[in-house]
Amino acid sequence: MESPMGLRKGLTSYGDKDFALFLRKAFIKGAGYTDDALDRLIIGIVDTSSGFNPCHGNASALIEAVKRGVLLAGALPVTFPVISLHESFAFPTSMYLRNLMSIDTEEMIRAQPMDAVVLLGGCDKTVPAELMGAISANTPAIQLVVGPMRTGSHAGIRVGACTDCRRYWASYRAGDVDIEELGLVNNELVPGSGTCGVMGTASTMACLAEALGMSPLGSATPPAVSSARLRVAEQTGQLAVAIIGHQIVPARILTIKNFENAITVLQALGGSTNAIVHLLAIAGRVPNIDISLDDFDRIGRKTPLLVDLKPSGDNYMEDFHNAGGVPVLLNEIRSLLHLDALTVTGKTLGEELDTYPQTHRQLMVRPLSDPLFPSAALAVLRGNLAPNGAVIKQSAASKPLLSHTGPAVVFASPADLAERIDTEDLEVTPDSILVLQNIGPVGAPGMPEAGLIPIPKKLASQGVKDMVRISDGRMSGTAAGTVVLHVAPEAAIGGPLAIVQTSDQITIDVPSRRLSLNIGEDEVTKRLEAWRAAGHSTLKSERGYAGLYKKSVLGAELGADFDFLRAEGTR
């Protein structure tokens, strides 16, 4: 028996299916639809436009282009809203709301009659949230991103969010830039709609959607404000209709090969460390898929960094697009990929690459023989300080600090950090290791991007640009520095990070993938017992989403998804 399609899909439970369809038609006809329109296949279009999400300022134009593509293919486009998240407009952090957005996406896809869905996302957490929700809803889906913003110009220098935001702010803290210049550059860092124009989290996830096979090739890099971006949207609408007949649902596409391809591309891009958390969460929604931090390190060891983009390199996303975008990179690393992995077009990755137009000569994507960084742009560390793992983007770190031992300067919370980091009596030297506790999934809550601990002003004014920093939180994909992140287990649930004390010696040794607190095992045990005896491990009962979040969120090493949302056969 064939499954219901179009308006007949997912009828409201009145106990009478014919009446449910009759009533549904009566209400939708109030919007001016004819029976001819209502007899067609329906393509849902996720609308993530919001006045609080300036990165998605082009959403309405993209939706119109998607509609055009759907209509050209003979189906009916219908938009619907879900939660929209912007990194700078979400308290306490957008990561806190990613899982909620995924639930919203999943349940709205389930609840409403659509035969396929176009997922319009862009800013950091929207793409992983949409993919997580669509996978769980098990409806044919295709990812469309709003595209990266173009660069601005300040004093004759090209600038763009958000690597340059952090660079100018660091210069201001160091006294090299005054408040007047800071105000002037603030006007130029974000010249229009679109996501950050460097290899931050949004650009990383857009590229990985291509690598996963959930977006068509060449769709990640066209600028937000460009005719190329509108054409991608129209073609996405047409493709959304085409995938219905083949019933290409996300779980059919997303095999272990697709995830290994995505991890390979992540390493070759020198992408955001946040993508590790998001890929782990996305994989956790697919039945019987099991990837772990070890897979990221294993693949990283054989994958060089090839794309010359900030923060690991010098260029911007518009340069990457002009060089040919993700397909150019995929062609360069063909020997490292599973070319038989299925994509949303119904063809394999290899088949799609074979038909993709050849690009011109370019310098943005290095050849395998001349990489920007030899291997493992993103590395996974373990040791008695991070038994379940921690991550570092070593391609954006200071090489002399990748093997370093120094005394800890510990901050118990973001509030403690803000109060003491710039005080003159803070006992800190360039060799110190700054440690921030309690900014993990439970501790913050939401695992905010506070891991890029600022250099103390008294050191910044002396010219210190980088120090080793360690936390159980995240940092922006646009940031650079020798920053160890996602330490697991996190401090708030009794991970060893919770017992680090100021002046403890810590060793980071990235070549050997070690992160060690240099105290004896007996002392570790003693401190952990004292921590538990003090009642730190007891979570207070909270109402609403905060209570649900803290009770259900998993560790960073599992993607920080909710335990009740993961698919069968996952860890």
Coordinates of C-alpha atoms in Angstrom, one line a residue:
M1 CA 0.0 0.0 0.0
E2 CA 1.4 3.4 -1.0
S3 CA 2.0 6.0 1.6
P4 CA -0.2 9.1 1.5
M5 CA 1.4 12.0 -0.4
G6 CA 0.8 15.8 -0.6
L7 CA -2.1 17.2 1.4
R8 CA -3.2 13.7 2.4
K9 CA 0.0 13.1 4.4
G10 CA -0.1 13.2 8.2
L11 CA -3.8 13.9 8.5
T12 CA -5.0 15.4 11.8
S13 CA -6.4 12.8 14.2
Y14 CA -10.2 13.4 14.2
G15 CA -11.1 9.7 14.0
D16 CA -12.3 10.3 10.4
K17 CA -9.6 10.6 7.7
D18 CA -12.0 11.9 5.0
F19 CA -13.3 14.6 7.3
A20 CA -9.7 15.5 8.3
L21 CA -8.8 16.0 4.6
F22 CA -12.1 18.0 4.0
L23 CA -11.3 20.3 6.9
R24 CA -7.7 20.8 5.9
K25 CA -8.7 21.7 2.4
A26 CA -11.3 24.1 3.6
F27 CA -8.8 26.1 5.7
I28 CA -6.0 26.1 3.1
K29 CA -8.4 27.3 0.4
G30 CA -8.8 30.3 2.6
A31 CA -5.3 31.3 1.4
G32 CA -6.5 31.2 -2.2
Y33 CA -5.3 27.8 -3.3
T34 CA -7.1 25.8 -6.0
D35 CA -7.7 22.1 -6.1
D36 CA -5.1 21.8 -8.9
A37 CA -2.5 23.3 -6.6
L38 CA -3.6 21.2 -3.6
D39 CA -3.4 18.0 -5.6
R40 CA 0.4 18.4 -6.1
L41 CA 3.4 17.1 -4.1
I42 CA 4.3 19.5 -1.3
I43 CA 7.8 20.8 -0.6
G44 CA 8.2 22.3 2.9
I45 CA 10.7 25.2 3.1
V46 CA 12.1 25.9 6.6
D47 CA 12.1 29.7 7.1
T48 CA 14.8 30.8 9.5
S49 CA 14.4 34.6 8.9
S50 CA 14.4 36.7 12.1
G51 CA 15.0 40.3 13.0
F52 CA 17.4 38.9 15.6
N53 CA 19.4 37.0 12.9
P54 CA 21.0 39.5 10.5
C55 CA 23.1 36.8 8.9
H56 CA 19.8 35.5 7.4
G57 CA 18.8 38.9 6.0
N58 CA 18.6 37.4 2.5
A59 CA 16.3 34.5 3.6
S60 CA 13.2 36.0 1.9
A61 CA 14.9 36.3 -1.5
L62 CA 16.3 32.8 -1.2
I63 CA 12.8 31.4 -0.3
E64 CA 11.3 33.0 -3.4
A65 CA 14.0 31.4 -5.5
V66 CA 13.4 28.0 -3.9
K67 CA 9.7 28.4 -4.6
R68 CA 10.5 29.2 -8.2
G69 CA 12.4 26.0 -8.5
V70 CA 9.7 23.9 -6.8
L71 CA 7.0 25.4 -9.1
L72 CA 9.2 24.7 -12.2
A73 CA 9.3 21.1 -11.2
G74 CA 5.6 20.9 -10.8
A75 CA 5.2 20.8 -7.0
L76 CA 3.7 23.1 -4.4
P77 CA 6.1 25.1 -2.1
V78 CA 5.0 25.9 1.4
T79 CA 7.1 27.8 3.9
F80 CA 7.0 27.3 7.7
P81 CA 9.0 28.9 10.5
V82 CA 11.2 27.3 13.1
I83 CA 13.5 28.7 15.7
S84 CA 16.2 30.9 14.3
L85 CA 19.6 31.2 16.1
H86 CA 22.3 33.8 15.8
E87 CA 25.5 33.4 17.7
S88 CA 25.5 37.0 19.0
F89 CA 21.8 37.2 19.8
A90 CA 21.2 34.2 22.0
F91 CA 21.6 34.1 25.7
P92 CA 23.5 32.4 27.3
T93 CA 24.7 31.0 24.0
S94 CA 23.2 29.6 20.7
M95 CA 24.6 26.1 21.5
Y96 CA 22.2 26.0 24.5
L97 CA 19.3 26.2 22.0
R98 CA 20.7 24.0 19.2
N99 CA 18.9 20.9 20.5
L100 CA 15.7 22.8 21.0
M101 CA 15.9 24.0 17.4
S102 CA 16.5 20.4 16.3
I103 CA 13.4 19.3 18.1
D104 CA 11.4 22.1 16.6
T105 CA 12.6 21.2 13.1
E106 CA 11.9 17.5 13.6
E107 CA 8.4 17.9 15.0
M108 CA 7.3 20.5 12.5
I109 CA 8.5 18.3 9.6
R110 CA 6.6 15.4 11.2
A111 CA 3.4 17.4 12.0
Q112 CA 2.8 19.1 8.7
P113 CA 2.1 17.5 5.2
M114 CA 5.3 17.7 3.2
D115 CA 6.8 15.2 0.8
A116 CA 10.3 16.7 1.1
V117 CA 11.8 19.6 2.9
V118 CA 14.4 22.3 2.1
L119 CA 16.4 23.3 5.2
L120 CA 17.3 27.0 5.0
G121 CA 20.1 27.6 7.5
G122 CA 23.4 29.4 7.9
C123 CA 24.4 30.9 11.2
D124 CA 26.5 28.5 13.2
K125 CA 23.9 26.2 15.0
T126 CA 21.1 26.4 12.5
V127 CA 22.6 23.9 10.0
P128 CA 23.5 21.2 12.5
A129 CA 20.1 21.7 14.3
E130 CA 18.2 21.3 11.0
L131 CA 20.2 18.3 9.9
M132 CA 19.7 16.6 13.3
G133 CA 15.9 17.3 13.1
A134 CA 15.5 16.2 9.5
I135 CA 17.4 12.9 10.1
S136 CA 15.2 12.1 13.0
A137 CA 12.0 13.0 11.0
N138 CA 13.2 10.7 8.2
T139 CA 11.8 12.8 5.5
P140 CA 13.6 13.5 2.2
A141 CA 15.6 16.7 2.9
I142 CA 18.1 18.9 1.3
Q143 CA 20.3 21.6 3.0
L144 CA 20.5 25.1 1.6
V145 CA 22.6 27.8 3.3
V146 CA 22.3 31.5 3.2
G147 CA 25.9 31.9 2.1
P148 CA 28.9 33.8 3.4
M149 CA 29.0 37.6 3.6
R150 CA 31.4 39.6 1.5
T151 CA 34.3 41.5 3.0
G152 CA 34.4 45.1 4.0
S153 CA 37.3 47.6 4.0
H154 CA 38.9 49.7 6.8
A155 CA 41.7 52.1 6.2
G156 CA 42.4 50.4 2.9
I157 CA 42.6 47.0 4.5
R158 CA 40.1 44.2 3.7
V159 CA 38.3 43.1 6.8
G160 CA 35.6 40.5 7.6
A161 CA 33.8 38.9 10.4
C162 CA 34.7 37.5 12.6
T163 CA 38.5 36.7 12.7
D164 CA 39.1 40.4 12.2
C165 CA 36.6 41.3 14.9
R166 CA 38.7 39.3 17.4
R167 CA 42.0 40.7 16.0
Y168 CA 40.9 44.3 16.4
W169 CA 39.5 43.6 19.9
A170 CA 42.8 42.0 21.0
S171 CA 44.6 45.1 19.6
Y172 CA 42.3 47.4 21.6
R173 CA 42.9 45.4 24.8
A174 CA 46.6 45.7 24.2
G175 CA 46.4 49.4 23.7
D176 CA 47.4 49.3 20.0
V177 CA 44.0 50.5 18.8
D178 CA 42.0 53.3 20.4
I179 CA 38.2 53.5 20.9
E180 CA 37.7 55.8 17.9
E181 CA 39.3 53.4 15.5
L182 CA 37.5 50.5 17.1
G183 CA 34.2 52.3 16.3
L184 CA 35.2 52.9 12.7
V185 CA 36.2 49.3 12.0
N186 CA 32.9 48.1 13.7
N187 CA 31.0 49.7 10.8
E188 CA 32.9 47.7 8.2
L189 CA 33.4 44.2 9.7
V190 CA 29.9 43.0 8.6
P191 CA 29.1 44.8 5.3
G192 CA 25.9 42.9 4.6
S193 CA 23.8 39.7 5.0
G194 CA 25.4 36.3 5.2
T195 CA 27.5 34.2 7.6
C196 CA 31.0 35.0 8.7
G197 CA 33.3 35.3 5.7
V198 CA 36.1 33.1 7.0
M199 CA 36.3 29.4 7.9
G200 CA 34.3 29.8 11.0
T201 CA 31.6 27.4 12.2
A202 CA 28.9 28.5 9.7
S203 CA 31.2 28.2 6.6
T204 CA 32.6 24.9 8.0
M205 CA 29.1 23.4 8.4
A206 CA 28.1 24.7 4.9
C207 CA 31.1 22.9 3.4
L208 CA 30.5 19.8 5.4
A209 CA 26.9 19.6 4.2
E210 CA 28.4 19.2 0.7
A211 CA 30.9 16.6 2.0
L212 CA 28.1 14.7 3.8
G213 CA 26.1 14.6 0.6
M214 CA 23.2 16.6 2.0
S215 CA 23.8 19.6 -0.2
P216 CA 24.6 19.7 -4.0
L217 CA 28.2 20.3 -5.0
G218 CA 29.1 24.0 -5.3
S219 CA 26.4 25.2 -3.0
A220 CA 28.4 26.2 0.1
T221 CA 30.5 29.1 -1.1
P222 CA 28.4 31.5 -3.4
P223 CA 28.2 34.8 -1.5
A224 CA 24.9 35.6 0.3
V225 CA 24.3 38.7 -1.8
S226 CA 24.9 37.3 -5.3
S227 CA 23.0 36.0 -8.3
A228 CA 24.9 32.7 -7.9
R229 CA 23.3 32.2 -4.5
L230 CA 19.8 32.7 -5.9
R231 CA 20.5 30.2 -8.7
V232 CA 21.6 27.7 -6.1
A233 CA 18.3 28.3 -4.2
E234 CA 16.3 27.7 -7.4
Q235 CA 18.2 24.6 -8.2
T236 CA 17.7 23.3 -4.7
G237 CA 13.9 23.7 -5.1
Q238 CA 14.0 21.6 -8.2
L239 CA 16.2 19.0 -6.6
A240 CA 13.8 18.8 -3.6
V241 CA 11.1 17.6 -6.0
A242 CA 13.3 15.1 -7.7
I243 CA 14.4 13.3 -4.5
I244 CA 10.8 12.5 -3.6
G245 CA 10.5 9.8 -6.3
H246 CA 13.8 8.2 -5.2
Q247 CA 12.8 8.4 -1.5
I248 CA 16.3 9.7 -0.7
V249 CA 15.9 10.2 3.1
P250 CA 18.8 11.4 5.2
A251 CA 19.4 8.1 6.9
R252 CA 19.9 6.4 3.4
I253 CA 22.5 9.0 2.4
L254 CA 24.4 9.2 5.7
T255 CA 26.6 6.1 6.0
I256 CA 29.9 5.9 7.8
K257 CA 31.6 6.7 4.5
N258 CA 29.8 10.0 4.3
F259 CA 30.8 10.9 7.8
E260 CA 34.4 10.0 7.1
N261 CA 34.3 12.1 4.0
A262 CA 33.1 15.0 6.1
I263 CA 35.8 14.6 8.7
T264 CA 38.4 14.5 5.9
V265 CA 37.1 17.7 4.5
L266 CA 37.0 19.3 7.9
Q267 CA 40.7 18.6 8.4
A268 CA 41.6 19.7 4.9
L269 CA 39.7 23.0 5.4
G270 CA 41.2 23.6 8.9
G271 CA 37.6 24.0 9.9
S272 CA 36.0 25.0 13.2
T273 CA 36.5 22.9 16.3
N274 CA 32.7 23.3 16.8
A275 CA 32.1 21.1 13.8
I276 CA 33.5 18.2 15.8
V277 CA 30.7 18.6 18.3
H278 CA 28.1 19.0 15.6
L279 CA 29.2 16.1 13.5
L280 CA 29.1 13.8 16.6
A281 CA 25.6 15.0 17.3
I282 CA 24.4 14.6 13.7
A283 CA 25.9 11.1 13.6
G284 CA 24.1 10.3 16.8
R285 CA 20.8 10.8 15.1
V286 CA 21.5 8.1 12.4
P287 CA 20.7 4.5 13.4
N288 CA 23.7 2.3 13.9
I289 CA 26.3 5.0 13.1
D290 CA 29.1 5.2 15.6
I291 CA 31.8 7.8 15.2
S292 CA 34.0 9.1 18.0
L293 CA 36.8 11.6 18.7
D294 CA 39.3 8.9 17.8
D295 CA 37.9 8.9 14.2
F296 CA 38.7 12.7 13.9
D297 CA 42.3 12.1 15.1
R298 CA 42.8 9.0 13.0
I299 CA 41.6 10.7 9.8
G300 CA 43.4 13.9 10.7
R301 CA 46.8 12.2 10.9
K302 CA 46.6 11.4 7.2
T303 CA 44.9 14.6 6.0
P304 CA 46.8 17.8 5.3
L305 CA 45.3 21.3 5.5
L306 CA 45.0 22.6 2.0
V307 CA 42.7 25.6 2.0
D308 CA 44.3 29.0 2.7
L309 CA 41.5 30.6 4.7
K310 CA 41.4 32.6 7.9
P311 CA 41.9 31.8 10.8
S312 CA 44.5 29.2 9.7
G313 CA 45.4 31.1 6.6
D314 CA 45.1 34.5 5.0
N315 CA 42.0 34.6 2.8
Y316 CA 38.2 34.9 2.9
M317 CA 35.3 32.8 1.7
E318 CA 34.7 34.9 -1.3
D319 CA 38.2 34.0 -2.4
F320 CA 37.5 30.3 -1.9
H321 CA 34.3 30.7 -4.0
N322 CA 36.2 32.4 -6.8
A323 CA 38.8 29.6 -6.7
G324 CA 36.0 27.0 -7.3
G325 CA 34.8 26.2 -3.8
V326 CA 34.4 22.8 -2.2
P327 CA 34.5 20.8 -5.5
V328 CA 38.1 22.0 -6.1
L329 CA 39.1 20.8 -2.7
L330 CA 37.3 17.5 -3.2
N331 CA 39.0 16.9 -6.5
E332 CA 42.4 17.6 -4.8
I333 CA 41.8 15.0 -2.0
R334 CA 40.0 12.4 -4.1
S335 CA 42.4 9.8 -3.0
L336 CA 41.4 10.3 0.6
L337 CA 37.6 10.1 0.0
H338 CA 35.0 7.4 -0.3
L339 CA 33.9 8.3 -3.9
D340 CA 31.1 5.7 -3.7
A341 CA 29.3 7.6 -1.0
L342 CA 25.7 8.5 -2.0
T343 CA 24.6 12.1 -2.3
V344 CA 21.3 13.9 -2.2
T345 CA 21.2 13.9 -6.0
G346 CA 21.0 10.1 -6.1
K347 CA 24.5 9.9 -7.6
T348 CA 27.7 9.0 -5.8
L349 CA 30.2 11.7 -4.8
G350 CA 32.6 10.4 -7.5
E351 CA 29.9 10.6 -10.2
E352 CA 29.1 14.2 -9.2
L353 CA 32.8 15.2 -9.2
D354 CA 33.3 13.6 -12.6
T355 CA 30.5 15.9 -14.1
Y356 CA 31.5 19.0 -12.2
P357 CA 33.1 21.7 -14.4
Q358 CA 36.9 22.0 -14.2
T359 CA 38.1 25.1 -12.6
H360 CA 40.8 27.6 -13.7
R361 CA 44.2 27.8 -12.2
Q362 CA 44.0 29.0 -8.6
L363 CA 46.2 29.4 -5.5
M364 CA 43.6 29.1 -2.7
V365 CA 43.5 25.3 -2.5
R366 CA 47.0 23.9 -2.2
P367 CA 48.1 20.6 -3.8
L368 CA 48.6 17.6 -1.6
S369 CA 52.3 17.9 -2.2
D370 CA 52.4 21.5 -0.8
P371 CA 50.0 21.7 2.1
L372 CA 49.5 24.7 4.3
F373 CA 49.8 22.4 7.4
P374 CA 51.1 18.9 7.1
S375 CA 48.3 17.0 8.9
A376 CA 45.7 17.0 11.7
A377 CA 44.7 20.7 11.7
L378 CA 42.4 19.6 14.4
A379 CA 43.8 17.2 17.0
V380 CA 42.4 15.2 19.8
L381 CA 44.2 15.2 23.2
R382 CA 43.8 12.7 26.1
G383 CA 45.3 12.3 29.5
N384 CA 44.5 12.5 33.1
L385 CA 43.1 16.0 32.6
A386 CA 40.9 14.9 29.7
P387 CA 40.1 11.2 30.0
N388 CA 37.3 11.4 27.5
G389 CA 39.2 13.8 25.2
A390 CA 39.8 17.4 24.3
V391 CA 40.4 19.2 21.0
I392 CA 42.8 21.8 19.7
K393 CA 43.1 23.5 16.3
Q394 CA 46.8 23.3 16.1
S395 CA 46.9 24.8 12.6
A396 CA 45.8 28.1 14.2
A397 CA 48.0 27.8 17.3
S398 CA 51.5 29.0 18.1
K399 CA 54.0 26.2 17.3
P400 CA 56.3 26.8 20.3
L401 CA 53.3 26.3 22.6
L402 CA 52.2 22.9 21.2
S403 CA 54.7 21.3 23.5
H404 CA 54.6 23.2 26.8
T405 CA 54.6 22.8 30.5
G406 CA 53.6 25.7 32.8
P407 CA 51.8 26.6 36.0
A408 CA 48.0 26.9 35.9
V409 CA 46.1 30.1 36.6
V410 CA 42.6 28.9 37.4
F411 CA 39.3 30.7 37.0
A412 CA 36.3 28.9 38.4
S413 CA 33.7 30.6 36.1
P414 CA 33.2 33.3 33.5
A415 CA 32.3 35.7 36.3
D416 CA 35.5 34.9 38.1
L417 CA 37.4 35.4 34.9
A418 CA 35.8 38.7 34.2
E419 CA 36.6 39.9 37.7
R420 CA 40.3 38.9 37.9
I421 CA 41.8 38.6 34.4
D422 CA 42.9 42.2 34.1
T423 CA 43.8 42.9 37.7
E424 CA 47.4 44.0 38.3
D425 CA 47.9 41.6 41.2
L426 CA 47.1 38.5 39.0
E427 CA 50.1 36.2 39.3
V428 CA 50.6 35.3 35.6
T429 CA 53.5 35.1 33.2
P430 CA 53.6 34.3 29.4
D431 CA 54.5 30.7 30.4
S432 CA 51.3 30.3 32.6
I433 CA 48.5 28.2 31.4
L434 CA 45.1 29.8 31.8
V435 CA 42.4 27.4 32.9
L436 CA 38.6 28.2 32.9
Q437 CA 36.3 25.8 34.6
N438 CA 32.5 25.2 34.4
I439 CA 31.8 26.3 30.9
G440 CA 30.8 22.9 29.6
P441 CA 27.3 21.7 28.5
V442 CA 26.0 21.5 32.0
G443 CA 28.3 24.0 33.8
A444 CA 27.5 27.1 31.8
P445 CA 25.0 25.9 30.7
G446 CA 25.3 25.4 27.0
M447 CA 29.0 25.3 26.4
P448 CA 29.5 28.9 25.4
E449 CA 32.3 30.2 23.2
A450 CA 34.3 31.5 26.2
G451 CA 37.2 29.2 25.7
L452 CA 39.3 31.9 23.9
I453 CA 40.3 33.3 27.3
P454 CA 41.6 36.8 26.8
I455 CA 45.3 37.5 27.3
P456 CA 45.6 39.5 30.6
K457 CA 45.9 43.1 29.8
K458 CA 49.2 43.5 31.6
L459 CA 50.7 40.8 29.3
A460 CA 48.9 42.0 26.2
S461 CA 50.4 45.5 26.7
Q462 CA 53.8 43.9 26.8
G463 CA 53.2 42.3 23.4
V464 CA 52.1 38.8 24.4
K465 CA 49.8 37.5 21.6
D466 CA 49.2 33.9 22.7
M467 CA 49.2 31.7 25.7
V468 CA 48.0 28.1 26.3
R469 CA 44.4 28.2 27.4
I470 CA 42.3 25.2 28.6
S471 CA 38.6 24.9 29.2
D472 CA 35.6 22.6 28.9
G473 CA 33.9 25.1 26.7
R474 CA 34.1 26.1 23.0
M475 CA 35.6 28.9 21.0
S476 CA 34.4 30.5 17.8
G477 CA 35.6 28.8 14.6
T478 CA 36.8 32.3 13.5
A479 CA 39.3 32.5 16.4
A480 CA 43.0 31.5 16.6
G481 CA 45.4 30.7 19.4
T482 CA 46.8 27.8 21.4
V483 CA 43.4 26.9 22.9
V484 CA 42.4 23.5 24.3
L485 CA 38.7 23.0 24.2
H486 CA 35.8 20.6 25.0
V487 CA 37.7 19.0 27.9
A488 CA 35.7 15.9 28.9
P489 CA 34.3 15.0 31.3
E490 CA 33.5 18.6 32.1
A491 CA 34.2 20.3 35.4
A492 CA 30.5 20.6 36.5
I493 CA 30.0 16.9 36.5
G494 CA 33.2 16.0 38.3
G495 CA 35.8 15.8 35.5
P496 CA 39.4 16.2 36.5
L497 CA 39.3 19.8 35.2
A498 CA 37.2 20.6 38.3
I499 CA 40.1 19.9 40.7
V500 CA 42.9 21.9 38.9
Q501 CA 44.4 24.5 41.3
T502 CA 46.4 27.6 40.6
S503 CA 50.1 26.8 40.4
D504 CA 49.5 23.1 39.4
Q505 CA 51.9 22.2 36.6
I506 CA 50.1 21.2 33.3
T507 CA 51.7 19.7 30.3
I508 CA 50.3 19.9 26.8
D509 CA 52.1 17.8 24.2
V510 CA 50.1 17.9 20.9
P511 CA 52.6 15.7 18.9
S512 CA 52.0 12.9 21.4
R513 CA 48.3 13.9 21.9
R514 CA 48.7 14.3 25.6
L515 CA 47.2 16.7 28.1
S516 CA 48.4 16.0 31.7
L517 CA 47.8 17.5 35.1
N518 CA 51.2 16.8 36.8
I519 CA 50.1 15.5 40.1
G520 CA 50.0 12.0 41.4
E521 CA 47.1 9.6 41.0
D522 CA 46.5 9.6 44.8
E523 CA 46.2 13.4 44.8
V524 CA 43.8 13.3 41.9
T525 CA 41.6 10.8 43.8
K526 CA 41.8 12.8 47.0
R527 CA 40.8 16.0 45.3
L528 CA 37.9 14.4 43.4
E529 CA 36.6 12.9 46.6
A530 CA 36.7 16.3 48.3
W531 CA 35.0 17.9 45.4
R532 CA 32.1 15.4 45.6
A533 CA 31.9 15.6 49.4
A534 CA 31.4 19.4 49.0
G535 CA 28.2 18.7 47.1
H536 CA 29.4 20.1 43.8
S537 CA 28.1 17.1 41.9
T538 CA 24.4 17.6 42.9
L539 CA 22.4 19.3 40.3
K540 CA 19.6 21.6 41.5
S541 CA 16.1 20.9 40.2
E542 CA 15.1 23.5 37.7
R543 CA 11.9 24.2 35.8
G544 CA 11.4 24.5 32.1
Y545 CA 14.0 24.1 29.3
A546 CA 16.9 24.7 31.7
G547 CA 15.9 21.7 33.8
L548 CA 15.4 19.5 30.7
Y549 CA 18.8 20.7 29.3
K550 CA 20.9 20.0 32.3
K551 CA 19.2 16.6 33.0
S552 CA 19.5 15.4 29.4
V553 CA 22.5 16.9 27.7
L554 CA 25.4 14.6 26.9
G555 CA 29.1 15.4 27.1
A556 CA 31.0 17.2 24.3
E557 CA 32.6 13.9 23.3
L558 CA 29.1 12.7 22.3
G559 CA 28.0 15.8 20.5
A560 CA 26.2 17.5 23.5
D561 CA 22.8 16.2 22.2
F562 CA 20.0 15.2 24.5
D563 CA 20.2 11.5 25.5
F564 CA 16.6 10.9 24.5
L565 CA 17.1 12.2 21.0
R566 CA 19.8 9.8 19.8
A567 CA 19.0 6.9 17.5
E568 CA 19.2 3.2 18.2
G569 CA 22.6 1.6 17.8
T570 CA 24.6 4.7 18.9
R571 CA 26.8 5.0 22.0

